[in-house]
Coordinates of C-alpha atoms in Angstrom, one line a residue:
Chain A
X1 CA 110.5 92.9 110.8
X2 CA 113.0 90.6 112.5
X3 CA 112.1 92.0 115.8
X4 CA 108.4 91.7 115.3
X5 CA 107.9 88.6 117.4
X6 CA 104.6 86.7 117.6
X7 CA 103.2 85.4 120.8
X8 CA 102.4 81.8 121.4
X9 CA 104.1 78.6 120.6
X10 CA 105.7 78.8 117.1
X11 CA 106.0 75.9 114.8
X12 CA 109.8 76.2 115.3
X13 CA 109.5 76.0 119.0
X14 CA 107.3 73.0 118.7
X15 CA 109.5 71.2 116.3
X16 CA 112.6 72.1 118.3
X17 CA 111.0 70.5 121.3
X18 CA 110.4 67.5 119.2
X19 CA 114.2 67.4 118.8
X20 CA 114.9 68.0 115.1
X21 CA 114.1 71.7 114.6
X22 CA 112.4 73.4 111.7
X23 CA 115.6 74.2 109.8
X24 CA 116.4 70.5 109.6
X25 CA 112.9 69.7 108.4
X26 CA 113.0 72.4 105.7
X27 CA 116.4 71.5 104.5
X28 CA 115.4 67.8 104.3
X29 CA 112.3 68.9 102.3
X30 CA 110.1 67.1 104.7
X31 CA 107.5 69.9 105.2
X32 CA 105.0 68.1 103.1
X33 CA 101.7 69.6 102.0
X34 CA 99.8 67.0 103.9
X35 CA 101.6 67.7 107.1
X36 CA 100.9 71.4 106.8
X37 CA 97.2 70.7 106.1
X38 CA 97.1 68.4 109.2
X39 CA 98.8 71.1 111.3
X40 CA 96.3 73.6 110.0
X41 CA 93.3 71.4 110.5
X42 CA 94.4 70.7 114.1
X43 CA 94.2 74.4 114.9
X44 CA 91.0 76.2 115.5
X45 CA 92.4 79.4 114.1
X46 CA 94.7 78.2 111.3
X47 CA 98.3 79.1 111.7
X48 CA 97.7 81.3 114.8
X49 CA 99.4 78.9 117.2
X50 CA 102.0 77.7 114.8
X51 CA 104.0 80.8 114.1
X52 CA 104.8 80.8 110.4
X53 CA 102.4 79.0 108.2
X54 CA 102.8 79.2 104.4
X55 CA 100.0 81.5 103.2
X56 CA 99.6 79.2 100.2
X57 CA 98.5 76.1 102.0
X58 CA 95.1 74.7 101.1
X59 CA 92.2 76.4 102.9
X60 CA 88.6 75.3 103.3
X61 CA 86.0 76.9 101.0
X62 CA 83.0 78.6 102.4
X63 CA 80.7 76.1 100.6
X64 CA 81.4 73.3 98.2
X65 CA 83.2 74.6 95.1
X66 CA 82.1 74.1 91.5
X67 CA 85.5 75.1 90.1
X68 CA 88.9 74.1 91.4
X69 CA 90.6 76.6 89.1
X70 CA 89.9 79.5 86.8
X71 CA 91.3 80.2 83.4
X72 CA 90.6 83.8 82.5
X73 CA 90.9 84.7 78.8
X74 CA 91.3 88.4 78.8
X75 CA 90.8 90.3 75.5
X76 CA 92.4 93.6 76.0
X77 CA 91.0 96.6 74.1
X78 CA 87.2 96.2 74.2
X79 CA 86.2 93.5 71.8
X80 CA 83.0 94.3 69.9
X81 CA 80.1 92.2 71.3
X82 CA 78.0 93.3 68.4
X83 CA 80.2 91.5 65.9
X84 CA 80.9 88.4 68.0
X85 CA 78.5 87.2 70.7
X86 CA 75.5 89.6 70.9
X87 CA 73.3 89.0 67.9
X88 CA 71.0 92.1 67.3
X89 CA 68.7 91.7 64.2
X90 CA 67.4 95.3 64.7
X91 CA 70.9 96.6 64.3
X92 CA 71.0 95.1 60.8
X93 CA 67.5 96.4 60.0
X94 CA 68.2 99.9 61.3
X95 CA 71.7 100.2 59.7
X96 CA 72.4 103.8 58.8
X97 CA 69.7 105.4 60.9
X98 CA 70.4 107.8 63.8
X99 CA 70.3 106.6 67.3
X100 CA 70.8 108.2 70.6
X101 CA 70.9 105.0 72.6
X102 CA 73.9 103.1 73.8
X103 CA 77.3 104.3 74.9
X104 CA 78.0 106.2 71.6
X105 CA 77.5 109.8 70.7
X106 CA 74.0 110.9 70.4
X107 CA 72.9 111.1 66.8
X108 CA 75.6 108.6 65.6
X109 CA 74.5 106.4 62.8
X110 CA 73.9 102.7 63.6
X111 CA 76.4 100.3 62.0
X112 CA 75.3 96.8 61.2
X113 CA 77.9 94.1 61.8
X114 CA 79.9 93.2 58.7
X115 CA 79.6 89.6 59.9
X116 CA 76.7 87.1 59.7
X117 CA 75.6 85.3 62.8
X118 CA 74.8 81.6 62.7
X119 CA 72.8 79.4 65.0
X120 CA 75.1 77.0 66.7
X121 CA 74.8 73.8 68.6
X122 CA 71.7 72.1 69.8
X123 CA 70.8 75.2 71.7
X124 CA 70.9 77.3 68.5
X125 CA 72.4 80.4 70.2
X126 CA 73.7 82.8 67.6
X127 CA 77.5 83.3 67.3
X128 CA 79.3 85.3 64.7
X129 CA 80.8 83.6 61.6
X130 CA 84.2 84.8 62.8
X131 CA 84.3 81.9 65.3
X132 CA 83.8 78.8 63.3
X133 CA 85.7 76.6 65.8
X134 CA 84.3 78.1 68.9
X135 CA 80.8 77.8 67.5
X136 CA 81.1 74.0 67.8
X137 CA 81.3 74.6 71.6
X138 CA 78.1 76.7 71.7
X139 CA 76.3 74.3 74.0
X140 CA 79.1 74.7 76.5
X141 CA 79.1 78.5 76.5
X142 CA 77.0 80.8 78.6
X143 CA 77.1 84.2 76.9
X144 CA 76.4 87.0 79.4
X145 CA 75.1 89.5 77.0
X146 CA 74.2 92.1 79.7
X147 CA 77.6 93.0 81.0
X148 CA 78.4 96.6 82.0
X149 CA 81.2 98.3 83.8
X150 CA 82.1 101.7 85.3
X151 CA 84.4 103.4 82.8
X152 CA 84.7 103.5 79.0
X153 CA 88.5 104.2 79.2
X154 CA 91.0 101.4 78.7
X155 CA 93.2 101.8 81.8
X156 CA 90.3 102.3 84.3
X157 CA 88.2 99.5 82.8
X158 CA 91.1 97.0 82.6
X159 CA 92.1 97.6 86.2
X160 CA 88.4 97.4 87.3
X161 CA 88.0 94.1 85.4
X162 CA 91.1 92.7 87.2
X163 CA 90.8 94.3 90.7
X164 CA 87.2 95.5 91.1
X165 CA 88.0 99.2 91.1
X166 CA 90.4 101.6 89.4
X167 CA 90.0 104.3 92.1
X168 CA 92.5 102.7 94.5
X169 CA 95.2 100.0 94.3
X170 CA 93.4 96.8 95.2
X171 CA 94.3 93.1 95.1
X172 CA 93.5 91.3 91.8
X173 CA 90.9 88.6 91.4
X174 CA 93.6 86.0 91.2
X175 CA 95.2 87.3 94.4
X176 CA 91.9 87.1 96.2
X177 CA 91.3 83.6 94.9
X178 CA 94.7 82.4 96.2
X179 CA 94.2 84.2 99.5
X180 CA 90.8 82.4 99.9
X181 CA 91.9 79.0 98.7
X182 CA 95.6 78.5 98.8
X183 CA 97.1 76.3 96.1
X184 CA 97.5 72.6 95.6
X185 CA 100.9 72.5 94.0
X186 CA 103.5 74.0 96.4
X187 CA 106.2 73.8 93.7
X188 CA 104.5 76.3 91.4
X189 CA 103.1 79.8 91.8
X190 CA 99.4 79.6 92.5
X191 CA 98.6 82.5 90.2
X192 CA 100.2 82.8 86.8
X193 CA 99.4 85.5 84.2
X194 CA 100.5 84.9 80.6
X195 CA 101.4 87.9 78.4
X196 CA 99.6 90.6 80.5
X197 CA 99.5 94.2 79.2
X198 CA 102.5 96.2 80.3
X199 CA 100.5 99.4 80.5
X200 CA 96.8 99.9 81.6
X201 CA 97.7 99.3 85.2
X202 CA 100.5 96.8 84.4
X203 CA 101.4 94.8 87.5
X204 CA 98.4 96.2 89.3
X205 CA 96.3 93.8 87.3
X206 CA 97.9 90.8 88.8
X207 CA 99.2 92.4 92.0
X208 CA 98.3 91.5 95.6
X209 CA 98.1 95.1 96.9
X210 CA 97.7 94.9 100.7
X211 CA 97.3 91.1 100.6
X212 CA 100.5 89.2 101.5
X213 CA 103.0 89.2 98.5
X214 CA 102.7 85.4 98.2
X215 CA 99.4 85.9 96.5
X216 CA 100.6 88.1 93.7
X217 CA 100.6 86.7 90.1
X218 CA 103.7 85.5 88.4
X219 CA 104.0 87.0 84.9
X220 CA 105.3 85.0 82.0
X221 CA 105.6 86.2 78.4
X222 CA 105.9 83.2 76.1
X223 CA 104.9 85.2 73.0
X224 CA 108.4 86.6 73.0
X225 CA 109.9 83.2 73.6
X226 CA 109.8 81.4 76.8
X227 CA 113.6 81.7 77.1
X228 CA 115.6 84.8 76.6
X229 CA 113.1 87.7 76.9
X230 CA 115.1 90.1 79.0
X231 CA 111.9 91.7 80.3
X232 CA 110.6 88.3 81.5
X233 CA 112.3 88.1 84.9
X234 CA 111.0 84.6 85.6
X235 CA 112.6 83.1 82.5
X236 CA 116.0 84.5 83.7
X237 CA 115.9 83.6 87.3
X238 CA 114.3 80.2 87.0
X239 CA 117.4 78.8 85.5
X240 CA 119.9 77.6 88.1
X241 CA 123.0 79.8 88.0
X242 CA 125.2 76.9 89.1
X243 CA 125.1 73.1 88.9
X244 CA 122.4 71.9 91.3
X245 CA 124.8 70.2 93.7
X246 CA 126.9 73.3 94.0
X247 CA 123.8 75.5 94.4
X248 CA 122.5 73.1 97.1
X249 CA 125.8 73.6 99.0
X250 CA 125.4 77.4 98.7
X251 CA 121.7 77.2 99.7
X252 CA 122.7 75.1 102.8
X253 CA 125.1 77.9 103.8
X254 CA 122.4 80.5 103.3
X255 CA 120.0 78.4 105.4
X256 CA 122.5 78.0 108.2
X257 CA 122.9 81.7 108.3
X258 CA 119.2 82.2 108.4
X259 CA 118.8 79.4 111.0
X260 CA 121.4 81.2 113.2
X261 CA 119.4 84.4 113.0
X262 CA 116.3 82.4 113.8
X263 CA 118.0 81.0 116.9
X264 CA 118.8 84.5 118.1
X265 CA 115.3 85.7 117.4
X266 CA 113.8 82.6 119.1
X267 CA 110.4 83.0 117.4
X268 CA 109.9 84.7 114.1
X269 CA 107.3 83.9 111.6
X270 CA 108.7 86.1 108.8
X271 CA 112.2 84.5 109.1
X272 CA 110.7 81.1 108.9
X273 CA 109.0 82.4 105.7
X274 CA 112.4 83.3 104.3
X275 CA 113.8 79.9 105.0
X276 CA 110.8 78.3 103.3
X277 CA 110.9 80.6 100.3
X278 CA 114.4 79.4 99.5
X279 CA 113.3 75.8 99.5
X280 CA 110.3 76.6 97.3
X281 CA 112.6 78.5 94.9
X282 CA 114.9 75.6 94.7
X283 CA 112.0 73.3 93.8
X284 CA 110.5 75.8 91.3
X285 CA 113.7 75.7 89.3
X286 CA 112.7 72.1 88.4
X287 CA 108.9 72.5 88.2
X288 CA 108.4 75.7 86.2
X289 CA 110.5 75.0 83.1
X290 CA 109.0 71.5 83.0
X291 CA 105.5 72.6 83.0
X292 CA 106.2 75.3 80.3
X293 CA 108.0 72.9 78.0
X294 CA 105.6 71.8 75.4
X295 CA 108.0 69.2 73.9
X296 CA 106.1 66.2 75.3
X297 CA 102.7 67.3 73.8
X298 CA 101.6 65.1 70.9
X299 CA 101.6 66.4 67.3
X300 CA 97.8 66.1 67.3
X301 CA 97.5 68.3 70.3
X302 CA 99.8 70.9 68.9
X303 CA 97.9 70.9 65.6
X304 CA 94.6 71.2 67.5
X305 CA 95.8 74.4 69.3
X306 CA 97.0 75.8 66.0
X307 CA 100.7 75.8 66.9
X308 CA 101.6 75.0 63.3
X309 CA 99.9 78.1 61.9
X310 CA 101.4 81.6 62.1
X311 CA 98.0 83.2 62.8
X312 CA 97.2 81.0 65.8
X313 CA 100.5 79.8 67.1
X314 CA 101.1 82.6 69.7
X315 CA 97.7 82.4 71.4
X316 CA 97.6 78.6 70.9
X317 CA 100.9 78.3 72.8
X318 CA 99.5 80.4 75.6
X319 CA 96.3 78.3 75.8
X320 CA 98.2 75.1 75.8
X321 CA 100.4 76.4 78.6
X322 CA 97.3 77.4 80.5
X323 CA 96.0 73.8 80.2
X324 CA 99.4 72.4 81.5
X325 CA 99.4 74.9 84.4
X326 CA 95.8 74.0 85.2
X327 CA 96.7 70.3 85.2
X328 CA 99.6 71.0 87.6
X329 CA 97.3 72.6 90.1
X330 CA 97.8 76.3 89.4
X331 CA 94.7 78.0 90.9
X332 CA 94.3 81.0 88.8
X333 CA 95.6 81.4 85.2
X334 CA 95.1 84.4 83.1
X335 CA 95.8 84.4 79.3
X336 CA 95.8 87.7 77.6
X337 CA 95.2 88.6 73.9
X338 CA 95.7 92.2 73.1
X339 CA 94.6 94.6 70.4
X340 CA 90.8 94.6 70.4
X341 CA 90.4 98.4 70.0
X342 CA 88.7 98.6 66.7
X343 CA 88.0 102.3 66.2
X344 CA 88.7 101.6 62.5
X345 CA 89.3 98.7 60.2
X346 CA 86.8 96.8 62.3
X347 CA 86.1 94.1 59.7
X348 CA 89.7 93.3 58.9
X349 CA 91.2 93.6 62.4
X350 CA 88.4 91.9 64.2
X351 CA 88.7 89.0 61.6
X352 CA 92.4 88.7 62.3
X353 CA 91.9 88.8 66.1
X354 CA 89.1 86.3 66.1
X355 CA 91.0 84.0 63.9
X356 CA 94.0 84.2 66.3
X357 CA 91.9 83.0 69.3
X358 CA 89.1 80.9 67.7
X359 CA 91.0 77.7 67.2
X360 CA 93.1 77.9 70.3
X361 CA 90.1 78.5 72.6
X362 CA 88.1 75.8 71.0
X363 CA 91.1 73.5 71.5
X364 CA 91.4 74.5 75.1
X365 CA 87.7 73.6 75.7
X366 CA 88.1 70.3 73.8
X367 CA 91.3 69.4 75.6
X368 CA 89.9 70.3 79.1
X369 CA 86.8 68.2 78.3
X370 CA 88.7 65.1 77.1
X371 CA 90.9 65.2 80.2
X372 CA 87.8 65.5 82.5
X373 CA 88.9 68.9 83.6
X374 CA 86.1 71.0 82.1
X375 CA 83.9 69.8 85.0
X376 CA 85.9 71.7 87.6
X377 CA 87.6 74.4 85.5
X378 CA 85.8 77.7 85.0
X379 CA 86.8 79.3 81.7
X380 CA 86.0 83.0 81.5
X381 CA 86.3 85.1 78.3
X382 CA 86.0 88.9 78.6
X383 CA 87.3 92.2 77.5
X384 CA 87.3 95.3 79.7
X385 CA 84.2 96.7 77.9
X386 CA 82.4 96.5 74.6
X387 CA 81.7 98.8 71.7
X388 CA 79.0 101.0 70.4
X389 CA 76.3 100.1 67.9
X390 CA 76.9 103.4 66.3
X391 CA 79.6 103.4 63.8
X392 CA 82.8 105.4 64.1
X393 CA 83.2 106.1 60.4
X394 CA 81.8 103.2 58.3
X395 CA 84.2 100.5 59.6
X396 CA 84.8 101.1 63.3
X397 CA 83.1 101.3 66.7
X398 CA 83.8 103.4 69.8
X399 CA 84.2 102.3 73.5
X400 CA 81.1 101.2 75.3
X401 CA 81.0 100.6 79.1
X402 CA 77.2 100.3 79.1
X403 CA 76.9 97.0 77.4
X404 CA 79.1 94.1 76.4
X405 CA 79.4 90.4 76.5
X406 CA 81.6 88.1 78.6
X407 CA 81.2 84.3 78.5
X408 CA 81.6 81.4 80.9
X409 CA 82.2 77.7 80.2
X410 CA 82.9 74.7 82.4
X411 CA 82.4 73.9 86.1
X412 CA 78.7 73.4 85.8
X413 CA 77.9 76.4 83.8
X414 CA 74.6 76.3 81.9
X415 CA 75.8 75.9 78.3
X416 CA 74.0 77.1 75.2
X417 CA 72.6 80.0 77.1
X418 CA 72.4 83.7 76.3
X419 CA 72.0 85.2 79.7
X420 CA 70.7 88.8 80.0
X421 CA 70.1 91.2 77.1
X422 CA 71.2 94.6 75.8
X423 CA 68.7 97.0 74.3
X424 CA 67.4 96.5 70.8
X425 CA 70.5 97.8 69.1
X426 CA 72.9 96.3 71.6
X427 CA 74.0 99.6 73.2
X428 CA 73.2 99.2 76.8
X429 CA 72.7 96.3 79.1
X430 CA 68.9 96.2 79.7
X431 CA 67.7 92.8 81.1
X432 CA 69.3 90.9 84.0
X433 CA 72.3 93.3 84.0
X434 CA 75.6 92.0 85.2
X435 CA 78.2 94.5 86.4
X436 CA 81.9 93.7 86.7
X437 CA 81.3 93.3 90.4
X438 CA 78.6 90.7 89.8
X439 CA 81.0 88.8 87.5
X440 CA 83.6 88.8 90.3
X441 CA 81.1 87.7 92.9
X442 CA 80.1 84.9 90.6
X443 CA 83.7 83.8 89.9
X444 CA 84.4 83.6 93.6
X445 CA 81.2 81.7 94.1
X446 CA 82.3 79.1 91.5
X447 CA 85.4 78.6 93.6
X448 CA 83.4 78.0 96.8
X449 CA 83.9 81.5 98.2
X450 CA 81.3 83.9 99.4
X451 CA 82.4 87.3 98.2
X452 CA 80.9 89.0 101.2
X453 CA 82.8 86.8 103.6
X454 CA 86.2 86.8 101.8
X455 CA 87.6 89.8 103.6
X456 CA 91.0 91.1 104.6
X457 CA 91.6 93.5 107.4
X458 CA 93.9 96.3 106.4
X459 CA 94.3 99.9 107.6
X460 CA 91.5 99.5 110.1
X461 CA 88.7 97.9 108.2
X462 CA 87.8 94.8 106.3
X463 CA 88.1 94.9 102.5
X464 CA 86.6 92.6 99.9
X465 CA 87.0 92.2 96.2
X466 CA 83.5 93.5 95.5
X467 CA 83.5 96.3 98.1
X468 CA 79.8 96.9 98.9
X469 CA 78.6 95.6 95.6
X470 CA 78.2 92.4 93.7
X471 CA 75.5 89.8 93.3
X472 CA 76.1 86.2 92.4
X473 CA 74.5 85.4 89.1
X474 CA 73.1 82.0 90.0
X475 CA 71.1 81.6 86.8
X476 CA 74.3 80.9 84.8
X477 CA 75.0 77.8 86.9
X478 CA 73.3 74.5 86.2
Chain B
X1 CA 95.0 107.7 102.8
X2 CA 94.9 104.2 104.2
X3 CA 98.3 102.8 105.1
X4 CA 99.1 99.6 106.9
X5 CA 101.8 97.2 107.8
X6 CA 102.5 94.5 105.3
X7 CA 102.1 90.9 106.4
X8 CA 104.5 88.2 105.3
X9 CA 106.4 89.5 102.2
X10 CA 108.5 86.5 101.4
X11 CA 108.0 85.0 97.9
X12 CA 109.9 82.4 96.1
X13 CA 110.7 84.6 93.2
X14 CA 112.6 86.9 95.5
X15 CA 114.7 83.9 96.6
X16 CA 115.2 82.9 92.9
X17 CA 116.4 86.4 92.2
X18 CA 119.0 86.2 94.9
X19 CA 120.1 82.8 93.7
X20 CA 120.1 83.2 89.9
X21 CA 119.8 86.8 88.7
X22 CA 122.6 88.2 86.6
X23 CA 122.7 91.3 88.8
X24 CA 123.2 89.6 92.1
X25 CA 125.8 87.2 90.6
X26 CA 127.7 90.1 89.0
X27 CA 127.7 92.1 92.3
X28 CA 128.8 89.0 94.2
X29 CA 131.7 88.4 91.8
X30 CA 132.7 92.0 92.1
X31 CA 132.6 91.8 95.9
X32 CA 134.6 88.6 95.9
X33 CA 137.2 90.1 93.5
X34 CA 137.5 93.1 95.7
X35 CA 138.1 91.0 98.8
X36 CA 140.7 88.8 97.0
X37 CA 142.5 91.8 95.7
X38 CA 143.6 92.8 99.2
X39 CA 146.8 90.8 99.5
X40 CA 147.9 92.0 102.9
X41 CA 145.2 90.1 104.8
X42 CA 144.7 86.4 105.4
X43 CA 141.4 84.5 104.6
X44 CA 140.1 84.7 108.1
X45 CA 140.4 88.5 108.1
X46 CA 138.8 88.5 104.6
X47 CA 135.7 86.7 106.0
X48 CA 135.6 89.3 108.7
X49 CA 135.8 92.1 106.2
X50 CA 132.9 90.4 104.2
X51 CA 130.8 90.4 107.3
X52 CA 131.7 94.0 108.2
X53 CA 130.8 95.2 104.7
X54 CA 127.5 93.3 104.3
X55 CA 125.9 93.0 107.8
X56 CA 128.0 95.5 109.6
X57 CA 129.5 93.3 112.2
X58 CA 132.5 90.9 112.6
X59 CA 131.9 87.3 112.0
X60 CA 131.8 85.0 115.0
X61 CA 134.6 82.4 115.2
X62 CA 132.0 79.8 114.3
X63 CA 130.9 81.8 111.2
X64 CA 134.5 82.3 110.2
X65 CA 135.3 78.6 110.4
X66 CA 132.1 77.7 108.6
X67 CA 132.9 80.2 105.8
X68 CA 136.4 79.0 105.3
X69 CA 135.2 75.4 105.3
X70 CA 132.6 76.3 102.7
X71 CA 135.2 77.9 100.4
X72 CA 137.6 75.0 100.5
X73 CA 134.7 72.6 99.9
X74 CA 132.7 74.5 97.3
X75 CA 135.3 74.2 94.5
X76 CA 138.5 72.5 95.4
X77 CA 140.3 73.7 92.2
X78 CA 139.0 77.2 92.2
X79 CA 138.9 79.0 95.5
X80 CA 137.7 82.2 93.8
X81 CA 134.5 80.4 92.9
X82 CA 134.0 79.6 96.6
X83 CA 134.6 83.2 97.6
X84 CA 132.1 84.3 94.9
X85 CA 129.5 81.8 96.2
X86 CA 130.1 82.9 99.8
X87 CA 129.6 86.6 98.9
X88 CA 126.4 85.7 97.1
X89 CA 125.2 83.6 100.1
X90 CA 125.8 86.6 102.3
X91 CA 123.7 88.9 100.1
X92 CA 121.0 86.2 100.0
X93 CA 121.0 85.8 103.8
X94 CA 118.0 87.2 105.7
X95 CA 120.3 89.2 107.9
X96 CA 121.5 91.2 104.8
X97 CA 118.1 91.4 103.2
X98 CA 116.1 92.7 106.1
X99 CA 116.5 95.7 108.4
X100 CA 116.2 94.6 112.0

């Protein structure tokens, strides 16, 4: 890589001719975001004539964006839409009768939800009684009742929800977003995933695949303690190993070594990238622990997120962190809650899960709103698929890729809306169907990106998140 | 199967790993300890040996002087700490991290 030289005038060469040199600038911490944007704006093909340009600098959107950032609340396991957000009166009436519809086995007996649905908000959309807090935000939610996806198996569907396909290793939605938009805070990673599944694709779900590595998600696992989880690499390496003054001396030496190599190579974009990555790392040591430290949050806020209650404290902590990261300019934040695979003990386990997320998510929406951030933050709630209207035993449901519910809130989403429909028993998406590809196209659209134009050339052709699929669901936007 | 050349692969977490991870620190300390255990050579030769064993070449006279100055400046009461920091810096340098 050190020998792969780029043609044209590098930023280094340009700065060198302006007498100081890039190394000096980097070490002095004077490569400001504004300067980089100016440099980029001055160039017709951004970065092309400047040698190394940080891939994370802000980039222009394709059209004005509705959302500056996305918070994706991922419910791993396949949460039952029939017991949460997809009210089906016929399922109650036909309880116990045989049905061949939906994603379940032919002849399975329909199972009514053990929960009652209540009309909520001014809009009166029906939401299950398991979400008493979230119901208060009904007029902000757009329930997409007509979701469907390609596979009813957890790993494939989870990977598809995150990357668009499970057939090949592809960049995640967060990585595509960063690639398209860059990030506003150069002291923090632009894509952070909190508590992601370790299996079901694992890092693939927040990876950058063939996109530059700068776009991959950074994983944190606060549910096991922000500090001290040996599997949470970031929590270990974010702590300076030496006093800052001593580390700065050491870093200066490293940078002198790199600078010398750069002098020998004359022009080298990747080497300038190395120099910059050390400076960013040094700044991140300050910025990341600060943003994840909840000590300066008020008692009222902590109470609102349910941090004082064992049932809600884990997910509440994660949602509060998500808000703090959003506030600091992180572009794409995923928060994961696991264990929604209710083949049995549906009533008990679904109650526990919904209780764990109800208050925290309601608090997140309230908090974003009162800070004026709900206007430009898209909140997405989704599992990888849904569950069958037919029972599995008398208190469980099987996987269902043919119909499920995701919901959107914020960034000019039409609230109090049930968009699309499943069939009469809730088995299959039937009206205004929205595939995972369509959801992805819509998410990019919120961010001001055209999913057909956001391409990356790799291995001889242009790739996009939605491949040859995807339709923006404009009707969910006000 | 589609293959391709990766673009820029430098991320800050890699740099953090080289600066703060227990593994890199431990390896740096072992390297420094090994260098200091050789009593028959002087510090300048020791710097040369560090370069030979990490980047496969002798240090230039400028690098040698810079390294010795760094060690004496890093921790005046504990030269071993300076050697450790030097070894870690060498591991963290782009020349060590990348094949040319």
